[in-house]
Amino acid sequence: MALALTALRATLLSASALRHLTITIGRQQRISKPCRTMASSLPASSVARSPEKITAPYGSWKSPITADVVSGAEKRLGGIAVAGDGRLVWIETRPTEGGYVPKSLTRLKPQSSLLESRRIVGSAFSCETFPETLVMEPVKVEDKPLDLIPAEFAARTLAQEYGGGAFAVLENMIIFSNYKDQRLYKQIIGGHSPVPISPDYSESVVRYADGVFDPHFNRYLTVMEDHRKSSLNPITSIVAINLNDGNIQEPKELVSGNDFYAFPRVDPNKTRMAWVEWSHPNMPWDKAELWVGYFSENGDLCKRVCVAGGDPMLVESPTEPKWSSNGELFFITDRKSGFWNIYKWIEHKNEVVPVYSLNAEFSRALWVFGISSYDFVGKDGDNQKIVCSYRQNGRSYLGILDYVQGSFSPLDIPFTDISNIVSASCCLYVEGASGRQPLSVAKVILDEKQSKAIEFLIIWSSSPDITKYEPYFSLPELIEFPTENPGQNAYAYFYPPKNESYQAPPDEKPPLLVKSHGGPTSETRGVLDLNIQYWTSRGWAFVDVNYGGSTGYGREYRERLLGQWGIVDVNDCCSSAKFLAESGKVDAQRLCITGRSAGGYTTLACLAFRDTFKAGASLYGVADLSALKAETHKFESHYIDNLVGSENAYYERAPINFVDKFTCPVILFQGLEDKVVPPDQARKIYKALKEKGLPVALVEYEGEQHGFRKAENIKFTLEQQMMFLARLVGHFEVADAISPIKIDNFD
């Protein structure tokens, strides 16, 4: 059964909402008119428009969205919080500061134009840098944000390898985890250099995350991950750290005994603490428990109550506990309906009641600490409203939830994708994006009734100059396509080729690059991503697949992958490509696939066990499932069992064991400090394919972990993927001046 392509709405703004909403982007302010779309409210493009389009093959188009632009635009957020004066504080990752561009790369021969493919080493790629900095919103909109910590510090935690929750703010005090030594430091806003508050263990063997202040006992409560006895099985607990100046003590253990902890949260009366915990073999989205403990006079927990997750007959995964200003506990869980909805704890009955029920996701999978999908509006004792977001049918919605009335009032803002929300006394701060707007943080002002957004101010953007490339943007189209299981559909975002200066010959269809997202229990989102626009503006079609097992569509959809990793994801990625080819959207003879991490595994599995694709690119992807299970870190050490199932499946679904089934070229990229997917995985698949005689290349980066952070490495990876696929599948000349790496068994 063929399903029609459905265009994804590019903006939330309705005509009525535009009459009331002031949109401010950067330092330019515009009052939107009722007839204008979001695109027309953005700054006008500064890229010259061609009077006539040039006819050229797909893939050969010249684009101003270069790899330099992409790598330089990839600023990232590492968390947001509000200081005592109401201004926002955030962690900003700046990849352009991640190292300097190398003057030269080793070449095979003086006369050769091919760069060495086996490994990129040396000072050009291994310089030690700390790009994550704490930044504060300026007092005046026209001023620049303020860096809060010296350049030699970086706010980043390595807890559970993926980090998150690296800082907390109380009034003018910030506690943050420093990347280099993983110690906790105290920074007074506007004060001198940070001072340590946790012990020095000589190495970064003790890590902290997801902390909160406990003013009653003048201490900091945080998740602690202790690697001193075992690096593969560190001890995790919730501890208290004294905030008295000059008095560094060993952390005081409050909660321990389970495998994992998150969200320690102290109530405003300072008498109780809520937290979430879970144990092997579960991941936090499979099954978890929410607890509340009561403080004794000396600050220990003297009584504990399981609020949710303790009923063996009820499978649920509670997350994001928060106390209202009058001491009521709210949280999100997916009990019964299978969708993460907001609930409230009735303490005197120890009962849980739904606040608002909807077949939509009000939270997301806990891959990193510190997520914040909702907050309390105004934060005064009489307020009965929550600002929250939910995802439904591939997009996000923001609104105000009156938890007494049980009503939800949508807020019209330009974001169609929302990640984190925090509330200040007079405004909201929303982290989000859309098909036209890159990852940004907006300051949203509400009307007096707290029911409408009257001002929308972008105070941070991952790509502040990106709008000049708008004529080249390909907008995402949400597609729903049939899977190999009758009656089951899956979802993806399709991006057609788009370049205002070029058009393809009338009888040609574009090559397609399929992306399989990482996780795999994660979700790709239809937002403006220059990594995608790099391809589409050159004439490639691109499809970003939310295969069965992805989040954002409820527990039933999420659990399609249990015991089926390497089957369901592989089938769905192949089905998406076939669907687009059969719909006449792409060239069936030029289908390629790429993926990172778990998406790299799906890529390799597609190439080994299916014949849909003509080439693939794996970025720190898994080749050997058994080795991954043996070597991976504690957080995911049983995750693989849940996804793969039987011991036989570990062998049968590992691409490394079936190199004889590979029939097309592969390029691999790997960080040498990766603890999630060790470098040996990429080396094994590279060696096997090289020995088989298939075209293959391997690029290794010193100083990179699980995910590339340095701008030059991001650029090099993107360019070499493009060149590899163009040379081996595309059959066209790339417009950019790129020196290709050597491809074994081809050059």
XYZ file of C-alpha atoms in Angstrom:
747
model
C 0.000 0.000 0.000
C 1.489 3.337 -1.062
C 1.075 6.242 1.308
C 1.196 9.810 0.094
C 3.901 12.205 1.207
C 2.541 14.622 3.774
C 4.147 18.027 4.060
C 5.249 18.920 7.572
C 3.930 22.260 8.719
C 6.843 24.655 8.757
C 5.517 26.918 11.490
C 3.142 27.046 14.425
C 2.095 30.621 13.800
C -1.550 31.152 12.934
C -2.871 34.426 11.598
C -4.560 35.261 14.869
C -1.451 34.522 16.863
C 0.636 36.765 14.613
C -1.420 39.754 15.652
C -0.154 39.342 19.203
C 3.359 37.948 18.901
C 6.493 40.072 18.700
C 9.309 38.055 17.178
C 12.850 39.172 17.882
C 15.716 37.315 16.267
C 19.246 38.387 17.087
C 19.244 42.154 17.527
C 16.539 42.896 14.959
C 12.943 43.205 16.091
C 9.964 42.818 13.803
C 6.255 42.938 14.527
C 4.653 40.185 12.452
C 1.563 41.000 10.413
C -1.380 38.619 10.144
C -0.647 37.670 6.531
C 3.043 36.949 7.032
C 4.595 33.541 7.540
C 7.521 32.756 9.787
C 9.848 32.854 6.784
C 8.859 36.423 6.013
C 9.488 37.521 9.595
C 13.118 36.422 9.422
C 15.886 38.756 8.215
C 16.021 38.963 4.434
C 18.518 36.757 2.667
C 21.888 38.261 1.872
C 22.688 35.530 -0.680
C 22.300 36.821 -4.219
C 19.556 35.111 -6.244
C 20.376 33.859 -9.725
C 18.072 35.215 -12.460
C 18.127 31.846 -14.258
C 18.824 28.417 -12.915
C 21.782 26.430 -14.161
C 20.989 22.938 -15.391
C 23.433 20.451 -13.879
C 23.307 16.859 -12.591
C 22.067 16.234 -9.100
C 24.982 16.135 -6.649
C 27.164 18.470 -8.704
C 25.529 21.714 -7.624
C 27.633 24.415 -6.016
C 26.381 25.585 -2.630
C 27.383 28.339 -0.202
C 26.603 25.899 2.636
C 30.156 24.564 2.754
C 31.663 22.111 5.217
C 33.358 25.104 6.865
C 29.958 26.706 7.362
C 28.520 23.478 8.781
C 31.374 22.795 11.191
C 31.563 26.407 12.333
C 27.815 26.579 12.873
C 27.597 23.536 15.111
C 27.474 25.302 18.444
C 25.690 23.087 20.944
C 23.842 23.494 24.211
C 24.757 21.562 27.323
C 21.911 22.639 29.600
C 19.995 25.755 30.663
C 19.101 27.232 34.077
C 17.910 30.544 35.529
C 20.030 32.665 37.892
C 18.681 34.611 40.841
C 18.208 37.814 38.840
C 16.078 36.002 36.252
C 18.714 35.814 33.535
C 19.492 32.586 31.726
C 22.718 30.618 32.183
C 23.731 27.915 29.719
C 26.593 25.693 28.614
C 27.765 26.446 25.101
C 30.005 24.147 23.080
C 32.049 25.945 20.471
C 33.605 23.464 18.025
C 35.516 26.213 16.215
C 37.603 26.479 19.379
C 38.215 22.732 19.419
C 41.555 22.945 17.683
C 43.256 24.679 14.822
C 42.932 23.802 11.153
C 45.959 21.732 10.102
C 48.444 23.356 7.765
C 48.901 20.097 5.877
C 48.089 16.405 5.952
C 50.438 13.535 5.189
C 50.198 12.478 1.561
C 50.842 9.078 0.069
C 53.092 10.332 -2.723
C 54.307 13.783 -3.756
C 52.401 13.513 -7.031
C 49.227 12.049 -5.512
C 46.078 14.058 -4.758
C 44.843 11.387 -2.348
C 45.170 11.826 1.398
C 46.140 8.943 3.678
C 43.001 7.158 4.861
C 44.232 4.885 7.650
C 44.634 7.395 10.450
C 44.743 11.125 11.039
C 47.252 11.767 13.801
C 49.634 14.389 15.121
C 49.292 17.791 16.698
C 46.960 19.038 14.012
C 44.175 16.868 15.382
C 45.198 16.048 18.938
C 45.563 19.430 20.595
C 43.867 19.438 23.981
C 41.040 21.929 24.248
C 38.074 22.681 26.486
C 35.330 24.233 24.356
C 32.363 23.996 26.771
C 31.892 27.263 28.589
C 29.268 28.657 30.949
C 27.521 31.671 29.473
C 25.015 34.165 30.875
C 22.357 36.223 29.163
C 23.332 39.921 29.029
C 21.318 42.596 30.807
C 20.633 44.431 27.547
C 19.480 42.627 24.407
C 22.014 44.456 22.249
C 24.970 43.315 24.378
C 26.889 40.070 23.991
C 26.385 37.119 26.358
C 28.873 36.895 29.215
C 31.373 34.077 29.651
C 31.320 33.084 33.328
C 34.347 30.797 33.762
C 37.977 31.199 32.679
C 39.082 29.643 29.398
C 41.079 26.911 31.143
C 37.845 25.494 32.624
C 35.105 23.589 30.803
C 31.679 22.676 32.162
C 31.225 19.058 31.162
C 30.702 15.811 33.020
C 31.581 12.319 31.827
C 29.044 10.571 34.080
C 27.452 7.647 32.234
C 29.747 8.683 29.339
C 27.002 10.818 27.773
C 27.036 13.416 30.562
C 24.443 16.164 30.929
C 23.404 17.957 34.103
C 26.903 19.424 34.455
C 25.886 22.542 36.415
C 23.282 24.091 38.708
C 22.553 27.683 39.725
C 21.259 29.178 42.968
C 20.968 32.974 43.048
C 24.499 34.097 42.001
C 26.275 30.797 42.739
C 27.061 28.169 40.120
C 28.321 24.654 40.794
C 29.768 22.918 37.746
C 31.706 19.814 36.825
C 35.062 20.603 35.244
C 35.927 18.451 32.227
C 39.656 18.036 32.789
C 39.602 16.650 36.345
C 35.838 15.979 36.760
C 35.861 17.809 40.111
C 33.024 20.077 41.170
C 33.794 23.795 41.326
C 31.956 26.791 42.749
C 31.788 29.956 40.672
C 30.255 33.180 41.949
C 28.773 35.148 39.044
C 31.017 38.162 38.562
C 33.517 36.773 41.063
C 37.047 35.449 40.834
C 38.215 32.064 39.523
C 36.247 28.922 40.415
C 37.178 27.070 43.615
C 36.890 23.289 44.017
C 34.343 21.806 46.413
C 34.952 18.091 45.814
C 38.120 16.117 46.679
C 41.062 15.775 44.305
C 41.484 12.115 43.381
C 44.450 12.825 41.050
C 42.576 11.374 38.068
C 39.076 11.928 36.730
C 37.825 8.743 38.375
C 34.942 10.288 40.312
C 32.279 12.033 38.277
C 29.235 14.107 39.236
C 25.994 15.022 37.452
C 22.425 16.243 37.885
C 23.083 18.203 41.076
C 20.825 20.548 43.070
C 21.322 22.886 46.005
C 20.096 21.989 49.478
C 20.113 25.419 51.212
C 18.785 24.053 54.512
C 22.001 22.104 55.121
C 24.233 24.358 52.980
C 25.221 21.527 50.670
C 25.029 20.291 47.112
C 23.200 17.033 46.331
C 24.358 15.188 43.237
C 24.631 11.859 41.481
C 28.170 10.520 41.966
C 29.795 7.885 39.747
C 32.877 6.356 41.385
C 35.363 4.562 39.102
C 38.075 4.056 41.716
C 37.383 0.361 42.201
C 36.196 -0.514 38.702
C 36.114 1.410 35.454
C 33.630 -0.981 33.818
C 31.310 -1.200 36.821
C 31.537 2.087 38.744
C 29.501 2.602 41.907
C 26.674 5.106 41.509
C 25.010 6.896 44.410
C 23.438 10.174 45.486
C 25.723 12.158 47.761
C 25.861 15.458 49.623
C 28.844 17.801 49.259
C 29.520 20.513 51.825
C 29.489 24.082 50.499
C 31.390 25.657 53.404
C 34.335 27.647 52.067
C 37.747 26.041 52.410
C 36.379 22.869 53.919
C 36.574 20.145 51.271
C 35.304 16.862 52.669
C 34.532 13.416 51.332
C 31.017 13.322 49.831
C 28.364 12.082 52.253
C 26.374 9.171 50.878
C 22.582 9.608 51.027
C 21.233 6.940 48.670
C 23.035 3.869 47.321
C 22.598 0.218 46.501
C 20.957 0.411 43.084
C 22.716 0.500 39.728
C 21.675 3.982 38.600
C 20.258 7.230 39.974
C 19.009 10.500 38.492
C 16.986 13.597 39.364
C 17.739 14.183 43.053
C 15.314 17.030 43.780
C 14.753 18.807 47.119
C 11.318 20.169 47.989
C 10.954 23.915 48.811
C 10.302 23.083 52.469
C 13.704 21.347 52.535
C 12.267 18.277 54.293
C 12.091 15.783 51.409
C 14.071 14.654 48.410
C 12.710 12.880 45.325
C 14.848 10.834 42.970
C 14.614 8.253 40.175
C 16.502 4.952 40.230
C 16.703 1.857 38.067
C 18.632 -1.373 37.891
C 20.081 -3.785 35.368
C 18.963 -5.044 32.916
C 16.585 -2.092 32.448
C 17.285 1.199 30.798
C 15.530 4.192 32.414
C 12.864 4.192 29.686
C 12.161 0.451 30.189
C 11.418 0.380 33.913
C 12.367 2.724 36.728
C 11.218 3.761 40.187
C 10.450 7.146 41.708
C 11.237 7.507 45.414
C 10.806 10.180 48.079
C 13.015 10.305 51.173
C 12.553 12.391 54.321
C 15.496 14.244 55.882
C 16.399 13.762 59.521
C 17.819 16.570 61.656
C 21.375 15.758 60.571
C 20.496 15.602 56.866
C 20.338 11.833 56.426
C 17.312 10.141 54.897
C 15.338 8.525 57.715
C 12.280 7.359 55.776
C 11.717 6.369 52.156
C 8.558 5.863 50.082
C 8.282 4.392 46.588
C 5.964 6.705 44.674
C 5.887 5.009 41.257
C 7.417 2.000 39.557
C 7.216 -0.349 42.541
C 4.122 -2.266 41.423
C 5.342 -5.482 39.697
C 2.053 -5.668 37.783
C 2.503 -2.195 36.291
C 5.396 -1.510 33.930
C 6.324 2.170 33.835
C 9.308 4.480 33.577
C 8.822 7.580 35.761
C 11.086 10.538 35.043
C 11.579 14.262 35.713
C 10.256 14.687 39.282
C 9.742 18.325 40.301
C 8.348 19.994 43.392
C 5.955 22.910 43.047
C 6.521 25.973 45.195
C 3.879 24.753 47.671
C 5.493 21.331 48.058
C 3.511 19.138 45.654
C 5.417 16.493 43.704
C 4.859 16.217 39.958
C 6.538 13.835 37.553
C 6.155 12.192 34.155
C 5.479 8.501 33.581
C 4.080 6.190 30.905
C 1.910 3.914 33.051
C -1.059 2.183 31.387
C -1.317 4.363 28.255
C 2.277 3.840 27.158
C 2.772 7.586 26.676
C 4.819 9.819 28.962
C 2.210 12.071 30.609
C 2.317 14.354 33.662
C 1.200 12.944 37.028
C 0.937 14.185 40.604
C 1.654 12.426 43.904
C -0.989 12.596 46.623
C 1.302 12.234 49.621
C -1.159 11.447 52.399
C -2.634 8.596 50.350
C 0.591 7.640 48.578
C -1.412 7.648 45.368
C -0.574 8.824 41.883
C -3.136 10.696 39.775
C -2.909 11.910 36.166
C -2.820 15.654 35.655
C -3.469 15.625 31.917
C -3.857 12.567 29.686
C -2.957 12.556 26.009
C -1.565 10.025 23.540
C 1.582 12.087 23.224
C 5.064 12.194 24.753
C 5.659 14.889 27.392
C 9.259 13.716 27.949
C 12.003 11.814 26.135
C 14.472 9.012 26.716
C 16.986 9.752 29.486
C 20.246 9.509 27.545
C 21.738 12.515 29.308
C 21.199 13.931 32.777
C 19.358 17.161 33.426
C 16.526 17.167 30.885
C 13.692 19.608 31.670
C 10.510 19.113 29.652
C 8.287 21.218 31.913
C 8.394 23.832 34.675
C 6.082 25.828 36.922
C 4.923 29.199 35.609
C 5.784 32.094 37.876
C 6.967 29.791 40.680
C 4.922 31.489 43.381
C 2.911 29.596 45.973
C -0.475 30.431 44.463
C 0.339 29.479 40.901
C -1.383 26.422 39.536
C 0.054 26.340 36.040
C 2.771 24.340 34.316
C 4.483 25.212 31.060
C 5.184 22.007 29.164
C 5.696 20.555 25.719
C 4.672 17.313 24.112
C 5.423 15.493 20.879
C 2.738 14.102 18.641
C 2.822 13.089 14.974
C 6.428 14.117 14.534
C 6.381 17.600 16.030
C 6.354 19.463 19.349
C 3.650 21.587 20.925
C 4.132 24.102 23.728
C 1.402 25.093 26.130
C 0.220 26.067 29.597
C -1.313 23.309 31.690
C -3.663 24.327 34.493
C -3.240 21.314 36.740
C -6.255 22.177 38.902
C -8.640 22.545 35.989
C -6.896 19.875 33.907
C -6.909 22.165 30.864
C -4.193 22.746 28.282
C -3.792 26.060 26.413
C -1.447 25.928 23.385
C 1.148 28.666 22.951
C 1.840 29.670 19.364
C 5.567 30.171 18.848
C 7.757 29.558 15.772
C 9.369 26.370 17.146
C 8.025 23.044 15.895
C 10.564 21.126 17.987
C 11.142 21.727 21.707
C 13.794 20.183 23.963
C 14.091 21.943 27.326
C 12.001 24.507 29.195
C 12.802 26.576 32.285
C 10.690 29.282 33.880
C 11.750 32.615 35.334
C 9.600 35.010 37.346
C 8.494 37.019 34.320
C 9.150 34.797 31.299
C 9.877 31.352 29.902
C 13.062 30.114 28.289
C 12.507 27.510 25.588
C 15.148 25.482 23.769
C 13.867 24.551 20.335
C 14.061 24.683 16.564
C 12.001 24.317 13.384
C 12.486 23.540 9.717
C 13.634 27.123 9.175
C 15.080 27.942 12.589
C 18.232 26.187 13.884
C 18.633 25.028 17.475
C 17.984 28.153 19.541
C 16.927 29.413 22.943
C 13.991 31.795 23.002
C 12.777 34.086 25.735
C 8.977 33.944 25.699
C 6.901 36.647 27.406
C 3.316 35.740 28.297
C 0.295 37.994 28.657
C -1.191 38.801 32.070
C -3.494 35.773 31.956
C -0.525 33.532 31.127
C -2.436 32.091 28.196
C -0.758 33.664 25.144
C 2.784 34.402 24.022
C 3.124 38.119 23.300
C 6.888 38.278 22.695
C 9.370 35.761 21.291
C 13.043 36.746 21.563
C 15.895 34.569 20.303
C 18.702 35.055 22.834
C 20.974 32.243 21.599
C 21.315 30.478 18.281
C 23.544 27.609 17.237
C 23.896 29.363 13.862
C 23.124 33.092 14.220
C 24.041 33.920 10.609
C 22.208 30.985 9.068
C 19.246 32.890 7.612
C 21.349 34.216 4.724
C 21.288 30.686 3.326
C 17.499 30.383 3.506
C 16.976 30.224 -0.302
C 18.901 26.948 -0.202
C 16.984 25.327 2.655
C 15.088 22.122 2.004
C 12.128 21.888 4.371
C 11.326 18.528 5.985
C 8.305 16.571 4.827
C 6.946 14.066 7.335
C 6.375 10.749 5.577
C 4.626 7.644 6.855
C 5.541 4.501 4.991
C 4.623 0.793 5.198
C 7.043 -1.577 6.905
C 7.605 -5.256 6.217
C 5.117 -6.095 8.969
C 1.610 -5.869 7.485
C -0.433 -3.126 9.106
C 2.585 -1.415 10.690
C 3.922 1.898 9.445
C 7.061 3.834 10.318
C 8.028 7.486 10.004
C 10.747 9.655 8.500
C 11.537 13.201 7.426
C 12.202 13.583 3.709
C 14.265 16.500 2.404
C 14.165 16.957 -1.389
C 17.089 18.600 -3.226
C 16.919 22.404 -3.077
C 19.185 25.069 -4.555
C 17.901 28.374 -5.900
C 20.669 28.527 -8.503
C 20.405 25.022 -9.975
C 18.014 22.564 -11.504
C 18.585 19.009 -12.695
C 18.018 17.658 -16.199
C 14.324 16.777 -16.631
C 14.921 13.029 -16.988
C 17.137 12.660 -13.885
C 16.196 11.687 -10.340
C 18.402 12.557 -7.369
C 20.645 10.209 -5.398
C 19.339 9.497 -1.907
C 21.193 9.450 1.397
C 19.325 7.605 4.149
C 20.260 8.472 7.710
C 19.755 5.992 10.540
C 19.788 7.846 13.858
C 21.815 6.768 16.884
C 20.542 5.460 20.171
C 18.892 3.363 18.921
C 16.210 4.357 21.474
C 16.158 7.933 20.280
C 14.382 10.157 17.779
C 15.410 12.221 14.818
C 13.547 15.506 14.442
C 12.516 17.643 11.494
C 14.576 20.721 12.253
C 17.023 22.898 10.384
C 20.306 20.993 10.373
C 23.143 22.230 8.180
C 24.542 18.704 8.056
C 21.439 17.805 6.032
C 21.327 21.055 4.055
C 24.930 20.450 2.977
C 23.650 17.450 0.997
C 20.315 18.769 -0.265
C 21.769 22.077 -1.479
C 24.183 20.063 -3.656
C 21.402 18.050 -5.236
C 21.050 15.052 -2.957
C 17.753 13.872 -1.535
C 17.947 13.037 2.166
C 15.674 10.982 4.410
C 16.030 10.876 8.200
C 14.319 7.739 9.500
C 12.506 7.157 12.793
C 12.499 3.382 12.486
C 10.518 1.131 14.816
C 12.125 1.443 18.249
C 12.438 5.213 18.058
C 11.055 7.460 20.773
C 8.375 10.097 20.283
C 5.597 7.652 19.339
C 4.881 5.899 22.646
C 6.065 2.717 24.387
C 4.529 0.270 21.896
C 6.432 1.841 19.002
C 9.562 2.139 21.169
C 9.468 -1.555 22.051
C 9.321 -2.748 18.455
C 13.100 -2.999 18.664
C 13.298 -5.204 21.773
C 15.043 -8.381 20.676
C 14.897 -7.103 17.092
C 17.846 -4.720 16.741
C 19.411 -5.358 13.382
C 16.068 -6.481 11.949
C 13.350 -3.870 12.489
C 15.661 -0.856 12.090
C 17.320 -2.395 9.038
C 13.998 -3.257 7.416
C 12.553 0.191 8.077
C 15.578 2.034 6.654
C 15.422 -0.122 3.546
C 11.641 0.334 3.314
C 11.944 4.116 3.483
C 14.397 4.137 0.575
C 12.265 1.752 -1.502
C 9.146 3.803 -0.731
C 10.773 6.991 -2.001
C 12.149 5.232 -5.089
C 8.764 3.675 -5.920
C 7.137 7.086 -5.401
C 9.423 8.507 -8.082
C 11.181 10.849 -5.669
C 14.718 9.402 -5.939
C 16.985 7.316 -8.163
C 16.662 3.656 -7.176
C 20.163 2.976 -8.502
C 21.816 5.581 -6.265
C 20.636 4.767 -2.759
C 23.200 5.320 0.019
C 23.045 5.138 3.813
C 24.851 6.744 6.729
C 24.615 6.576 10.513
C 26.398 7.399 13.739
C 26.918 5.110 16.725
C 23.917 2.751 16.811
C 22.953 4.261 13.466
C 26.359 3.166 12.225
C 25.474 -0.391 13.215
C 22.202 -0.163 11.284
C 24.169 1.168 8.334
C 26.633 -1.733 8.405
C 23.828 -4.250 8.950
C 21.920 -2.854 5.958
C 25.037 -3.234 3.815
C 25.771 -6.756 5.075
C 22.295 -8.287 5.124
C 20.351 -6.379 2.444
C 21.039 -5.331 -1.127
C 19.099 -2.050 -1.051
C 22.048 0.360 -0.895
C 25.005 0.961 -3.186
C 27.384 2.408 -0.534
C 27.465 3.462 3.096
C 29.252 5.626 5.662
C 29.547 4.530 9.300
C 30.509 7.061 11.971
C 31.744 5.327 15.147
C 29.341 2.496 14.353
C 29.131 -1.016 15.819
C 30.422 -3.958 13.792
C 30.796 -6.657 16.462
C 27.844 -7.029 18.842
C 29.611 -9.492 21.152
C 32.621 -7.201 21.512
C 30.331 -4.253 22.161
C 28.634 -6.195 24.940
C 31.981 -7.164 26.496
C 33.590 -3.733 26.307
C 30.837 -1.151 26.624
C 30.361 1.026 29.694
C 28.055 0.312 32.617
C 25.093 2.414 31.502
C 24.569 0.330 28.352
C 26.093 -2.959 29.498
C 22.705 -4.756 29.548
C 20.988 -2.528 26.994
C 22.432 -4.642 24.194
C 20.910 -7.831 25.664
C 17.473 -6.241 25.565
C 17.900 -5.191 21.955
C 19.585 -8.294 20.563
C 18.106 -11.144 22.597
C 19.689 -14.578 22.276
C 23.379 -15.417 22.152
C 22.875 -16.773 18.654
C 21.506 -13.408 17.553
C 24.710 -11.716 18.735
C 26.547 -13.696 16.093
C 23.901 -13.754 13.376
C 23.332 -9.976 13.380
C 26.952 -8.809 13.674
C 28.182 -7.423 10.348
C 31.773 -8.391 11.195
C 30.822 -12.074 11.012
C 29.403 -11.787 7.511
C 31.869 -9.689 5.543
C 31.342 -12.109 2.671
C 27.838 -10.640 2.300
C 29.080 -7.063 1.827
C 28.894 -6.161 -1.832
C 29.378 -2.387 -1.877
C 31.863 0.304 -0.714
C 32.073 1.514 2.905
C 33.827 4.444 4.589
C 34.328 4.488 8.373
C 35.107 7.332 10.807
C 36.237 6.716 14.400
C 37.410 8.639 17.477
C 40.355 6.987 19.215
C 39.168 7.926 22.724
C 35.694 6.472 22.227
C 34.622 4.490 25.321
C 31.119 3.714 24.044
C 32.114 2.053 20.770
C 35.827 1.193 21.072
C 38.037 1.912 18.025
C 38.720 -1.773 17.485
C 35.192 -2.126 16.087
C 35.944 0.078 13.085
C 39.359 -1.491 12.600
C 37.893 -4.976 12.416
C 35.364 -4.110 9.732
C 37.961 -2.098 7.802
C 40.475 -4.932 7.810
C 37.891 -7.530 6.817
C 36.513 -5.499 3.917
C 39.984 -4.576 2.742
C 40.982 -8.241 2.695
C 37.808 -9.067 0.773
C 38.733 -6.551 -1.897
C 35.857 -4.107 -1.465
C 36.479 -0.358 -1.738
C 36.916 0.802 1.862
C 38.453 3.671 3.837
C 38.999 4.270 7.552
C 39.610 7.662 9.183
C 40.622 7.788 12.859
C 40.793 10.942 14.968
C 43.026 11.389 17.975
C 41.439 13.313 20.839
C 37.864 12.511 19.791
C 35.400 10.498 21.841
C 31.908 9.218 20.985
C 30.868 11.993 18.628
C 33.215 14.460 16.970
C 33.572 17.878 18.598
C 36.448 19.579 16.811
C 35.455 21.751 13.866
C 38.168 20.480 11.550
C 37.136 16.883 12.176
C 33.468 17.643 11.579
C 34.424 19.354 8.324
C 36.755 16.592 7.176
C 34.186 13.873 7.912
C 31.436 15.623 5.981
C 33.610 16.373 2.959
C 35.057 12.871 2.757
C 31.613 11.260 2.981
C 30.517 13.417 0.070
C 33.606 12.604 -2.004
C 33.453 8.891 -1.245
C 29.815 8.529 -2.285
C 30.222 10.812 -5.296
C 33.206 8.867 -6.626
C 31.765 5.416 -6.080
C 28.013 5.860 -6.543
C 27.075 9.343 -7.683
C 28.851 9.423 -11.048
C 29.170 13.208 -10.973
C 31.872 15.775 -10.231
C 31.628 17.480 -6.843
C 31.673 21.266 -7.179
C 33.796 21.790 -4.057
C 37.598 21.716 -4.132
C 38.119 18.681 -1.898
C 41.172 16.437 -1.850
C 39.808 12.894 -1.523
C 41.344 10.350 0.805
C 42.754 7.139 -0.598
C 40.171 4.397 -0.986
C 41.647 0.941 -0.554
C 40.867 -1.444 -3.398
C 39.828 1.499 -5.559
C 42.741 3.968 -5.860
